[in-house]
């Protein structure tokens, strides 16, 4: 039976560390500030945004909330981002995705100053990660690396398989595992013989977005299984991309849903905001 990796506990530790650092910055007269922009009222986005604001409050950051109507034009949104880019008192800018169809997510993300891009989505930060330069790293994959490290799971030399190739999770996850000297394979919807490849993994990251897709046949005995998915399943219960019950029998470590990767995303957002404020201090 696998050991459960407690994302709630590890994220709480990280938030405590951030809180301490934020208090130190406050003594120097710096209040770490995150601007959170939501366009429209997608219920899932409202929950995520609410949690981000709560986390800011908890660690002692200031959050500026911009709740814009669904009809907001792209130009209006870009103007707001331009204003926030220019404000010395704002360390991080986060535009909650998805955006309404009439707004280009790509244009919006690229409009955020790379120095305030605490989501790590800007092409400059994605490029920095790829070539091994310092920059903001997408919060979910960064959180997964922290989960592994703080659980004492080594990555160096391990067979790592990522299922999913999104810009937010799959691609940066692969880059981070490679940076830690893992041997990395990225699988996706066109991959042939998926189970054959995933069954080689010492570390398997499931970020494909299909409820309970990864069953025991995809998993090697003793593998570490990280579940990025979150879905509302039968009788309204949350589940991930991994079929927890069957995989937990075979894996050595597994993340639960909820309480695994999810809380780490927000903790790493706090880490990125702190990093931004410290960078600003150095000028
Ligand atoms: N929508 C779903 N996940 C995310 C995230 O990590 N950041 C932003 N900005 N939007 C999201």
PDB file of C-alpha atoms and ligand atoms in Angstrom:
ATOM      1  CA  UNK A   1       0.000   0.000   0.000  1.00  0.00           C
ATOM      2  CA  UNK A   2       1.377   3.381  -1.022  1.00  0.00           C
ATOM      3  CA  UNK A   3       2.327   6.118   1.384  1.00  0.00           C
ATOM      4  CA  UNK A   4       0.203   9.197   0.881  1.00  0.00           C
ATOM      5  CA  UNK A   5       2.025  12.431   0.057  1.00  0.00           C
ATOM      6  CA  UNK A   6       0.247  15.041   2.151  1.00  0.00           C
ATOM      7  CA  UNK A   7       0.082  18.170   0.006  1.00  0.00           C
ATOM      8  CA  UNK A   8      -1.985  19.969   2.599  1.00  0.00           C
ATOM      9  CA  UNK A   9       0.690  19.546   5.248  1.00  0.00           C
ATOM     10  CA  UNK A  10       3.616  20.382   2.966  1.00  0.00           C
ATOM     11  CA  UNK A  11       1.842  23.432   1.525  1.00  0.00           C
ATOM     12  CA  UNK A  12       1.130  24.628   5.076  1.00  0.00           C
ATOM     13  CA  UNK A  13       4.854  24.385   5.896  1.00  0.00           C
ATOM     14  CA  UNK A  14       5.720  26.412   2.795  1.00  0.00           C
ATOM     15  CA  UNK A  15       3.132  29.055   3.655  1.00  0.00           C
ATOM     16  CA  UNK A  16       4.617  29.338   7.156  1.00  0.00           C
ATOM     17  CA  UNK A  17       8.056  29.913   5.613  1.00  0.00           C
ATOM     18  CA  UNK A  18       6.647  32.559   3.276  1.00  0.00           C
ATOM     19  CA  UNK A  19       4.818  34.225   6.162  1.00  0.00           C
ATOM     20  CA  UNK A  20       8.088  34.596   8.083  1.00  0.00           C
ATOM     21  CA  UNK A  21       9.867  36.098   5.079  1.00  0.00           C
ATOM     22  CA  UNK A  22       6.952  38.430   4.375  1.00  0.00           C
ATOM     23  CA  UNK A  23       7.120  39.699   7.961  1.00  0.00           C
ATOM     24  CA  UNK A  24      10.835  40.446   7.497  1.00  0.00           C
ATOM     25  CA  UNK A  25      10.125  42.405   4.307  1.00  0.00           C
ATOM     26  CA  UNK A  26       7.418  44.331   6.140  1.00  0.00           C
ATOM     27  CA  UNK A  27      10.034  45.523   8.608  1.00  0.00           C
ATOM     28  CA  UNK A  28      11.875  47.015   5.613  1.00  0.00           C
ATOM     29  CA  UNK A  29       8.643  48.762   4.625  1.00  0.00           C
ATOM     30  CA  UNK A  30       7.704  46.347   1.837  1.00  0.00           C
ATOM     31  CA  UNK A  31       4.240  44.793   1.716  1.00  0.00           C
ATOM     32  CA  UNK A  32       4.225  42.035  -0.876  1.00  0.00           C
ATOM     33  CA  UNK A  33       1.315  42.777  -3.213  1.00  0.00           C
ATOM     34  CA  UNK A  34      -0.460  40.506  -5.691  1.00  0.00           C
ATOM     35  CA  UNK A  35      -3.022  41.825  -8.174  1.00  0.00           C
ATOM     36  CA  UNK A  36      -5.586  39.165  -9.088  1.00  0.00           C
ATOM     37  CA  UNK A  37      -7.777  39.782 -12.127  1.00  0.00           C
ATOM     38  CA  UNK A  38     -10.871  37.767 -12.941  1.00  0.00           C
ATOM     39  CA  UNK A  39     -13.015  38.442 -15.996  1.00  0.00           C
ATOM     40  CA  UNK A  40     -16.556  37.082 -15.744  1.00  0.00           C
ATOM     41  CA  UNK A  41     -17.898  34.803 -13.059  1.00  0.00           C
ATOM     42  CA  UNK A  42     -16.912  31.258 -13.922  1.00  0.00           C
ATOM     43  CA  UNK A  43     -17.734  29.463 -10.644  1.00  0.00           C
ATOM     44  CA  UNK A  44     -14.539  27.340 -10.580  1.00  0.00           C
ATOM     45  CA  UNK A  45     -12.436  30.448 -11.251  1.00  0.00           C
ATOM     46  CA  UNK A  46     -14.223  32.295  -8.442  1.00  0.00           C
ATOM     47  CA  UNK A  47     -13.256  29.489  -6.036  1.00  0.00           C
ATOM     48  CA  UNK A  48      -9.611  29.528  -7.181  1.00  0.00           C
ATOM     49  CA  UNK A  49      -9.408  33.317  -6.987  1.00  0.00           C
ATOM     50  CA  UNK A  50     -11.004  33.274  -3.533  1.00  0.00           C
ATOM     51  CA  UNK A  51      -8.422  30.739  -2.344  1.00  0.00           C
ATOM     52  CA  UNK A  52      -5.571  32.833  -3.737  1.00  0.00           C
ATOM     53  CA  UNK A  53      -6.853  35.912  -1.912  1.00  0.00           C
ATOM     54  CA  UNK A  54      -7.211  33.937   1.321  1.00  0.00           C
ATOM     55  CA  UNK A  55      -3.660  32.597   1.009  1.00  0.00           C
ATOM     56  CA  UNK A  56      -2.349  36.153   0.513  1.00  0.00           C
ATOM     57  CA  UNK A  57      -4.114  37.279   3.642  1.00  0.00           C
ATOM     58  CA  UNK A  58      -2.754  34.314   5.589  1.00  0.00           C
ATOM     59  CA  UNK A  59       0.902  34.907   4.694  1.00  0.00           C
ATOM     60  CA  UNK A  60       0.621  38.680   5.186  1.00  0.00           C
ATOM     61  CA  UNK A  61       0.514  39.826   1.558  1.00  0.00           C
ATOM     62  CA  UNK A  62      -1.797  42.471   0.217  1.00  0.00           C
ATOM     63  CA  UNK A  63      -4.087  41.317  -2.582  1.00  0.00           C
ATOM     64  CA  UNK A  64      -5.746  43.673  -5.022  1.00  0.00           C
ATOM     65  CA  UNK A  65      -8.853  42.119  -6.508  1.00  0.00           C
ATOM     66  CA  UNK A  66     -10.111  43.166  -9.941  1.00  0.00           C
ATOM     67  CA  UNK A  67     -13.433  41.514 -10.706  1.00  0.00           C
ATOM     68  CA  UNK A  68     -14.278  42.617 -14.218  1.00  0.00           C
ATOM     69  CA  UNK A  69     -17.526  41.950 -16.080  1.00  0.00           C
ATOM     70  CA  UNK A  70     -17.717  39.274 -18.788  1.00  0.00           C
ATOM     71  CA  UNK A  71     -18.090  41.987 -21.471  1.00  0.00           C
ATOM     72  CA  UNK A  72     -14.748  43.626 -20.614  1.00  0.00           C
ATOM     73  CA  UNK A  73     -12.874  44.268 -23.853  1.00  0.00           C
ATOM     74  CA  UNK A  74      -9.386  42.993 -24.516  1.00  0.00           C
ATOM     75  CA  UNK A  75      -8.198  46.595 -24.724  1.00  0.00           C
ATOM     76  CA  UNK A  76      -9.597  47.420 -21.290  1.00  0.00           C
ATOM     77  CA  UNK A  77      -7.909  44.379 -19.807  1.00  0.00           C
ATOM     78  CA  UNK A  78      -4.598  45.184 -21.503  1.00  0.00           C
ATOM     79  CA  UNK A  79      -4.836  48.772 -20.214  1.00  0.00           C
ATOM     80  CA  UNK A  80      -5.331  47.538 -16.652  1.00  0.00           C
ATOM     81  CA  UNK A  81      -2.330  45.204 -17.000  1.00  0.00           C
ATOM     82  CA  UNK A  82      -0.297  48.111 -18.375  1.00  0.00           C
ATOM     83  CA  UNK A  83      -1.191  50.222 -15.327  1.00  0.00           C
ATOM     84  CA  UNK A  84      -0.291  47.385 -12.924  1.00  0.00           C
ATOM     85  CA  UNK A  85       2.981  46.736 -14.776  1.00  0.00           C
ATOM     86  CA  UNK A  86       3.925  50.360 -14.076  1.00  0.00           C
ATOM     87  CA  UNK A  87       3.082  50.348 -10.373  1.00  0.00           C
ATOM     88  CA  UNK A  88       6.098  49.968  -8.096  1.00  0.00           C
ATOM     89  CA  UNK A  89       3.860  48.758  -5.248  1.00  0.00           C
ATOM     90  CA  UNK A  90       2.582  45.728  -7.224  1.00  0.00           C
ATOM     91  CA  UNK A  91       4.879  42.690  -7.202  1.00  0.00           C
ATOM     92  CA  UNK A  92       2.737  40.116  -8.955  1.00  0.00           C
ATOM     93  CA  UNK A  93      -0.040  40.130 -11.558  1.00  0.00           C
ATOM     94  CA  UNK A  94      -2.265  37.115 -12.073  1.00  0.00           C
ATOM     95  CA  UNK A  95      -5.024  36.916 -14.656  1.00  0.00           C
ATOM     96  CA  UNK A  96      -7.228  33.956 -13.883  1.00  0.00           C
ATOM     97  CA  UNK A  97      -7.766  31.640 -16.861  1.00  0.00           C
ATOM     98  CA  UNK A  98      -9.862  30.770 -18.786  1.00  0.00           C
ATOM     99  CA  UNK A  99     -10.777  34.172 -20.235  1.00  0.00           C
ATOM    100  CA  UNK A 100     -13.970  34.829 -22.222  1.00  0.00           C
ATOM    101  CA  UNK A 101     -13.702  33.808 -25.886  1.00  0.00           C
ATOM    102  CA  UNK A 102     -13.381  37.364 -27.245  1.00  0.00           C
ATOM    103  CA  UNK A 103     -10.110  37.913 -25.359  1.00  0.00           C
ATOM    104  CA  UNK A 104      -6.819  36.370 -26.514  1.00  0.00           C
ATOM    105  CA  UNK A 105      -5.206  34.570 -23.571  1.00  0.00           C
ATOM    106  CA  UNK A 106      -1.896  34.633 -25.367  1.00  0.00           C
ATOM    107  CA  UNK A 107      -1.966  38.428 -25.837  1.00  0.00           C
ATOM    108  CA  UNK A 108      -2.972  38.945 -22.219  1.00  0.00           C
ATOM    109  CA  UNK A 109      -0.294  36.654 -20.780  1.00  0.00           C
ATOM    110  CA  UNK A 110       2.414  38.230 -22.924  1.00  0.00           C
ATOM    111  CA  UNK A 111       1.268  41.718 -21.809  1.00  0.00           C
ATOM    112  CA  UNK A 112       2.154  40.984 -18.188  1.00  0.00           C
ATOM    113  CA  UNK A 113       5.647  42.182 -17.334  1.00  0.00           C
ATOM    114  CA  UNK A 114       7.862  39.065 -17.077  1.00  0.00           C
ATOM    115  CA  UNK A 115       9.123  40.525 -13.767  1.00  0.00           C
ATOM    116  CA  UNK A 116       5.579  40.356 -12.326  1.00  0.00           C
ATOM    117  CA  UNK A 117       4.475  37.145 -14.047  1.00  0.00           C
ATOM    118  CA  UNK A 118       4.058  35.105 -10.859  1.00  0.00           C
ATOM    119  CA  UNK A 119       2.151  32.412 -12.793  1.00  0.00           C
ATOM    120  CA  UNK A 120       5.293  31.807 -14.862  1.00  0.00           C
ATOM    121  CA  UNK A 121       3.260  31.708 -18.089  1.00  0.00           C
ATOM    122  CA  UNK A 122       5.066  34.488 -20.010  1.00  0.00           C
ATOM    123  CA  UNK A 123       7.164  33.232 -22.889  1.00  0.00           C
ATOM    124  CA  UNK A 124      10.229  34.823 -21.321  1.00  0.00           C
ATOM    125  CA  UNK A 125       9.811  32.818 -18.123  1.00  0.00           C
ATOM    126  CA  UNK A 126       9.006  29.617 -20.040  1.00  0.00           C
ATOM    127  CA  UNK A 127      12.187  30.194 -22.070  1.00  0.00           C
ATOM    128  CA  UNK A 128      14.253  30.901 -18.960  1.00  0.00           C
ATOM    129  CA  UNK A 129      13.151  27.590 -17.477  1.00  0.00           C
ATOM    130  CA  UNK A 130      14.045  25.746 -20.670  1.00  0.00           C
ATOM    131  CA  UNK A 131      17.583  27.123 -20.845  1.00  0.00           C
ATOM    132  CA  UNK A 132      18.188  26.909 -17.082  1.00  0.00           C
ATOM    133  CA  UNK A 133      18.071  30.615 -16.202  1.00  0.00           C
ATOM    134  CA  UNK A 134      16.362  31.923 -13.095  1.00  0.00           C
ATOM    135  CA  UNK A 135      12.783  33.080 -13.565  1.00  0.00           C
ATOM    136  CA  UNK A 136       9.227  32.435 -12.437  1.00  0.00           C
ATOM    137  CA  UNK A 137       8.185  28.799 -12.766  1.00  0.00           C
ATOM    138  CA  UNK A 138       4.594  27.697 -13.293  1.00  0.00           C
ATOM    139  CA  UNK A 139       3.172  26.995  -9.826  1.00  0.00           C
ATOM    140  CA  UNK A 140       1.727  23.491 -10.236  1.00  0.00           C
ATOM    141  CA  UNK A 141       4.863  21.799 -11.590  1.00  0.00           C
ATOM    142  CA  UNK A 142       7.036  23.799  -9.179  1.00  0.00           C
ATOM    143  CA  UNK A 143       4.808  22.515  -6.363  1.00  0.00           C
ATOM    144  CA  UNK A 144       5.243  18.919  -7.539  1.00  0.00           C
ATOM    145  CA  UNK A 145       9.035  19.253  -7.357  1.00  0.00           C
ATOM    146  CA  UNK A 146       8.659  20.566  -3.780  1.00  0.00           C
ATOM    147  CA  UNK A 147       6.378  17.645  -2.878  1.00  0.00           C
ATOM    148  CA  UNK A 148       8.982  15.169  -4.134  1.00  0.00           C
ATOM    149  CA  UNK A 149      11.924  16.922  -2.463  1.00  0.00           C
ATOM    150  CA  UNK A 150      10.217  17.404   0.876  1.00  0.00           C
ATOM    151  CA  UNK A 151       9.112  13.757   0.881  1.00  0.00           C
ATOM    152  CA  UNK A 152      12.729  12.710   0.329  1.00  0.00           C
ATOM    153  CA  UNK A 153      12.098  11.267  -3.145  1.00  0.00           C
ATOM    154  CA  UNK A 154      15.168  11.624  -5.371  1.00  0.00           C
ATOM    155  CA  UNK A 155      14.726  12.568  -9.037  1.00  0.00           C
ATOM    156  CA  UNK A 156      18.314  12.267 -10.306  1.00  0.00           C
ATOM    157  CA  UNK A 157      18.662   9.374 -12.741  1.00  0.00           C
ATOM    158  CA  UNK A 158      15.020   8.294 -12.341  1.00  0.00           C
ATOM    159  CA  UNK A 159      12.698   7.366 -15.208  1.00  0.00           C
ATOM    160  CA  UNK A 160      10.117  10.166 -15.146  1.00  0.00           C
ATOM    161  CA  UNK A 161       7.015  10.014 -17.326  1.00  0.00           C
ATOM    162  CA  UNK A 162       4.646  12.971 -17.693  1.00  0.00           C
ATOM    163  CA  UNK A 163       1.228  12.384 -19.254  1.00  0.00           C
ATOM    164  CA  UNK A 164       0.054  15.696 -20.730  1.00  0.00           C
ATOM    165  CA  UNK A 165       1.853  18.457 -22.624  1.00  0.00           C
ATOM    166  CA  UNK A 166       0.077  21.681 -21.641  1.00  0.00           C
ATOM    167  CA  UNK A 167       2.040  24.917 -21.353  1.00  0.00           C
ATOM    168  CA  UNK A 168       0.892  25.268 -17.739  1.00  0.00           C
ATOM    169  CA  UNK A 169       1.747  21.785 -16.427  1.00  0.00           C
ATOM    170  CA  UNK A 170       3.111  19.122 -18.804  1.00  0.00           C
ATOM    171  CA  UNK A 171       5.847  21.091 -20.558  1.00  0.00           C
ATOM    172  CA  UNK A 172       7.231  22.955 -17.514  1.00  0.00           C
ATOM    173  CA  UNK A 173       6.972  19.709 -15.501  1.00  0.00           C
ATOM    174  CA  UNK A 174       9.171  17.947 -18.039  1.00  0.00           C
ATOM    175  CA  UNK A 175      11.670  20.835 -17.994  1.00  0.00           C
ATOM    176  CA  UNK A 176      11.844  20.802 -14.171  1.00  0.00           C
ATOM    177  CA  UNK A 177      12.330  17.033 -13.946  1.00  0.00           C
ATOM    178  CA  UNK A 178      15.069  17.326 -16.545  1.00  0.00           C
ATOM    179  CA  UNK A 179      16.683  20.142 -14.544  1.00  0.00           C
ATOM    180  CA  UNK A 180      16.737  17.718 -11.587  1.00  0.00           C
ATOM    181  CA  UNK A 181      18.547  15.181 -13.815  1.00  0.00           C
ATOM    182  CA  UNK A 182      15.614  12.853 -14.339  1.00  0.00           C
ATOM    183  CA  UNK A 183      15.273  10.897 -17.586  1.00  0.00           C
ATOM    184  CA  UNK A 184      12.075  12.377 -18.939  1.00  0.00           C
ATOM    185  CA  UNK A 185       9.413  11.137 -21.354  1.00  0.00           C
ATOM    186  CA  UNK A 186       6.359  13.222 -22.236  1.00  0.00           C
ATOM    187  CA  UNK A 187       3.254  11.319 -23.360  1.00  0.00           C
ATOM    188  CA  UNK A 188       0.084  12.815 -24.819  1.00  0.00           C
ATOM    189  CA  UNK A 189      -3.148  12.000 -26.630  1.00  0.00           C
ATOM    190  CA  UNK A 190      -1.304  10.751 -29.732  1.00  0.00           C
ATOM    191  CA  UNK A 191       1.143   8.535 -27.844  1.00  0.00           C
ATOM    192  CA  UNK A 192       1.100   4.907 -28.938  1.00  0.00           C
ATOM    193  CA  UNK A 193       1.336   2.103 -26.361  1.00  0.00           C
ATOM    194  CA  UNK A 194       0.843   4.532 -23.496  1.00  0.00           C
ATOM    195  CA  UNK A 195       0.659   1.858 -20.772  1.00  0.00           C
ATOM    196  CA  UNK A 196       3.938   0.353 -21.945  1.00  0.00           C
ATOM    197  CA  UNK A 197       5.706   3.685 -21.514  1.00  0.00           C
ATOM    198  CA  UNK A 198       4.085   4.736 -18.242  1.00  0.00           C
ATOM    199  CA  UNK A 199       4.791   1.315 -16.720  1.00  0.00           C
ATOM    200  CA  UNK A 200       8.526   2.117 -17.006  1.00  0.00           C
ATOM    201  CA  UNK A 201       8.180   5.198 -14.810  1.00  0.00           C
ATOM    202  CA  UNK A 202       9.785   5.491 -11.390  1.00  0.00           C
ATOM    203  CA  UNK A 203       7.967   8.829 -11.141  1.00  0.00           C
ATOM    204  CA  UNK A 204       4.674   9.171 -13.025  1.00  0.00           C
ATOM    205  CA  UNK A 205       2.928  12.549 -13.314  1.00  0.00           C
ATOM    206  CA  UNK A 206      -0.661  12.371 -14.579  1.00  0.00           C
ATOM    207  CA  UNK A 207      -1.799  15.688 -16.052  1.00  0.00           C
ATOM    208  CA  UNK A 208      -4.052  14.612 -18.892  1.00  0.00           C
ATOM    209  CA  UNK A 209      -7.394  15.834 -17.598  1.00  0.00           C
ATOM    210  CA  UNK A 210      -9.403  12.598 -17.714  1.00  0.00           C
ATOM    211  CA  UNK A 211     -11.045  11.325 -14.518  1.00  0.00           C
ATOM    212  CA  UNK A 212      -9.537   8.095 -13.099  1.00  0.00           C
ATOM    213  CA  UNK A 213      -7.797   7.351 -16.409  1.00  0.00           C
ATOM    214  CA  UNK A 214      -4.570   6.041 -14.873  1.00  0.00           C
ATOM    215  CA  UNK A 215      -5.377   2.596 -13.517  1.00  0.00           C
ATOM    216  CA  UNK A 216      -3.009  -0.016 -12.058  1.00  0.00           C
ATOM    217  CA  UNK A 217      -2.016  -1.333 -15.506  1.00  0.00           C
ATOM    218  CA  UNK A 218      -0.299   2.003 -16.264  1.00  0.00           C
ATOM    219  CA  UNK A 219       1.836   1.868 -13.128  1.00  0.00           C
ATOM    220  CA  UNK A 220       5.014   0.007 -12.204  1.00  0.00           C
ATOM    221  CA  UNK A 221       5.173  -1.715  -8.814  1.00  0.00           C
ATOM    222  CA  UNK A 222       6.747   0.752  -6.371  1.00  0.00           C
ATOM    223  CA  UNK A 223       6.358   3.850  -8.590  1.00  0.00           C
ATOM    224  CA  UNK A 224       5.728   7.359  -7.256  1.00  0.00           C
ATOM    225  CA  UNK A 225       2.432   8.609  -8.691  1.00  0.00           C
ATOM    226  CA  UNK A 226       1.546  12.302  -8.809  1.00  0.00           C
ATOM    227  CA  UNK A 227      -2.026  13.227  -9.732  1.00  0.00           C
ATOM    228  CA  UNK A 228      -2.589  16.708 -11.173  1.00  0.00           C
ATOM    229  CA  UNK A 229      -6.212  16.196 -12.221  1.00  0.00           C
ATOM    230  CA  UNK A 230      -9.267  17.404 -10.363  1.00  0.00           C
ATOM    231  CA  UNK A 231     -12.752  16.406 -11.428  1.00  0.00           C
ATOM    232  CA  UNK A 232     -16.153  16.170  -9.893  1.00  0.00           C
ATOM    233  CA  UNK A 233     -17.024  12.460 -10.170  1.00  0.00           C
ATOM    234  CA  UNK A 234     -19.982  10.305  -9.210  1.00  0.00           C
ATOM    235  CA  UNK A 235     -22.046  11.501  -6.240  1.00  0.00           C
ATOM    236  CA  UNK A 236     -20.280  14.881  -6.500  1.00  0.00           C
ATOM    237  CA  UNK A 237     -17.035  13.471  -5.047  1.00  0.00           C
ATOM    238  CA  UNK A 238     -13.728  14.945  -6.194  1.00  0.00           C
ATOM    239  CA  UNK A 239     -11.352  12.651  -8.055  1.00  0.00           C
ATOM    240  CA  UNK A 240      -8.158  12.991 -10.049  1.00  0.00           C
ATOM    241  CA  UNK A 241      -6.691  11.631 -13.280  1.00  0.00           C
ATOM    242  CA  UNK A 242      -5.575   8.581 -11.288  1.00  0.00           C
ATOM    243  CA  UNK A 243      -7.802   5.736 -10.149  1.00  0.00           C
ATOM    244  CA  UNK A 244      -6.619   6.136  -6.567  1.00  0.00           C
ATOM    245  CA  UNK A 245      -7.857   2.847  -5.077  1.00  0.00           C
ATOM    246  CA  UNK A 246      -6.271   0.495  -7.612  1.00  0.00           C
ATOM    247  CA  UNK A 247      -3.056   2.519  -8.053  1.00  0.00           C
ATOM    248  CA  UNK A 248      -2.449   2.978  -4.306  1.00  0.00           C
ATOM    249  CA  UNK A 249      -2.085  -0.823  -4.006  1.00  0.00           C
ATOM    250  CA  UNK A 250       0.830  -0.808  -6.437  1.00  0.00           C
ATOM    251  CA  UNK A 251       2.615   2.539  -5.951  1.00  0.00           C
ATOM    252  CA  UNK A 252       5.150   3.381  -3.241  1.00  0.00           C
ATOM    253  CA  UNK A 253       3.896   6.969  -2.916  1.00  0.00           C
ATOM    254  CA  UNK A 254       0.763   8.650  -4.227  1.00  0.00           C
ATOM    255  CA  UNK A 255      -0.836  12.101  -4.007  1.00  0.00           C
ATOM    256  CA  UNK A 256      -4.521  12.196  -3.077  1.00  0.00           C
ATOM    257  CA  UNK A 257      -7.232  14.363  -4.674  1.00  0.00           C
ATOM    258  CA  UNK A 258      -8.104  16.606  -2.963  1.00  0.00           C
ATOM    259  CA  UNK A 259      -5.175  17.414  -0.660  1.00  0.00           C
ATOM    260  CA  UNK A 260      -2.251  16.528  -2.939  1.00  0.00           C
ATOM    261  CA  UNK A 261      -1.053  18.775  -5.742  1.00  0.00           C
ATOM    262  CA  UNK A 262      -3.882  21.350  -5.480  1.00  0.00           C
ATOM    263  CA  UNK A 263      -2.797  23.136  -2.280  1.00  0.00           C
ATOM    264  CA  UNK A 264       0.800  23.213  -3.533  1.00  0.00           C
ATOM    265  CA  UNK A 265      -0.151  25.378  -6.516  1.00  0.00           C
ATOM    266  CA  UNK A 266      -1.277  28.206  -4.261  1.00  0.00           C
ATOM    267  CA  UNK A 267       1.681  27.793  -1.891  1.00  0.00           C
ATOM    268  CA  UNK A 268       4.073  28.148  -4.844  1.00  0.00           C
ATOM    269  CA  UNK A 269       2.185  31.218  -6.038  1.00  0.00           C
ATOM    270  CA  UNK A 270       2.984  32.759  -2.653  1.00  0.00           C
ATOM    271  CA  UNK A 271       6.647  31.733  -3.086  1.00  0.00           C
ATOM    272  CA  UNK A 272       6.724  33.404  -6.519  1.00  0.00           C
ATOM    273  CA  UNK A 273       5.196  36.628  -5.154  1.00  0.00           C
ATOM    274  CA  UNK A 274       7.816  36.697  -2.403  1.00  0.00           C
ATOM    275  CA  UNK A 275      10.557  36.110  -4.983  1.00  0.00           C
ATOM    276  CA  UNK A 276       9.201  39.013  -7.034  1.00  0.00           C
ATOM    277  CA  UNK A 277       9.188  41.363  -4.048  1.00  0.00           C
ATOM    278  CA  UNK A 278      12.761  40.373  -3.198  1.00  0.00           C
ATOM    279  CA  UNK A 279      13.849  40.972  -6.792  1.00  0.00           C
ATOM    280  CA  UNK A 280      12.226  44.395  -6.687  1.00  0.00           C
ATOM    281  CA  UNK A 281      14.144  45.204  -3.516  1.00  0.00           C
ATOM    282  CA  UNK A 282      17.436  44.426  -5.223  1.00  0.00           C
ATOM    283  CA  UNK A 283      16.355  46.762  -8.050  1.00  0.00           C
TER     284      UNK A 283
HETATM  285  N1  LIG B   1      -6.623  28.603 -14.320  1.00  0.00           N
HETATM  286  C1  LIG B   1      -6.405  27.325 -13.914  1.00  0.00           C
HETATM  287  N2  LIG B   1      -5.208  27.235 -13.300  1.00  0.00           N
HETATM  288  C2  LIG B   1      -4.661  28.467 -13.339  1.00  0.00           C
HETATM  289  C3  LIG B   1      -3.428  28.997 -12.850  1.00  0.00           C
HETATM  290  O1  LIG B   1      -2.581  28.311 -12.280  1.00  0.00           O
HETATM  291  N3  LIG B   1      -3.251  30.320 -13.060  1.00  0.00           N
HETATM  292  C4  LIG B   1      -4.151  31.095 -13.703  1.00  0.00           C
HETATM  293  N4  LIG B   1      -3.862  32.381 -13.879  1.00  0.00           N
HETATM  294  N5  LIG B   1      -5.292  30.632 -14.156  1.00  0.00           N
HETATM  295  C5  LIG B   1      -5.540  29.327 -13.969  1.00  0.00           C
END
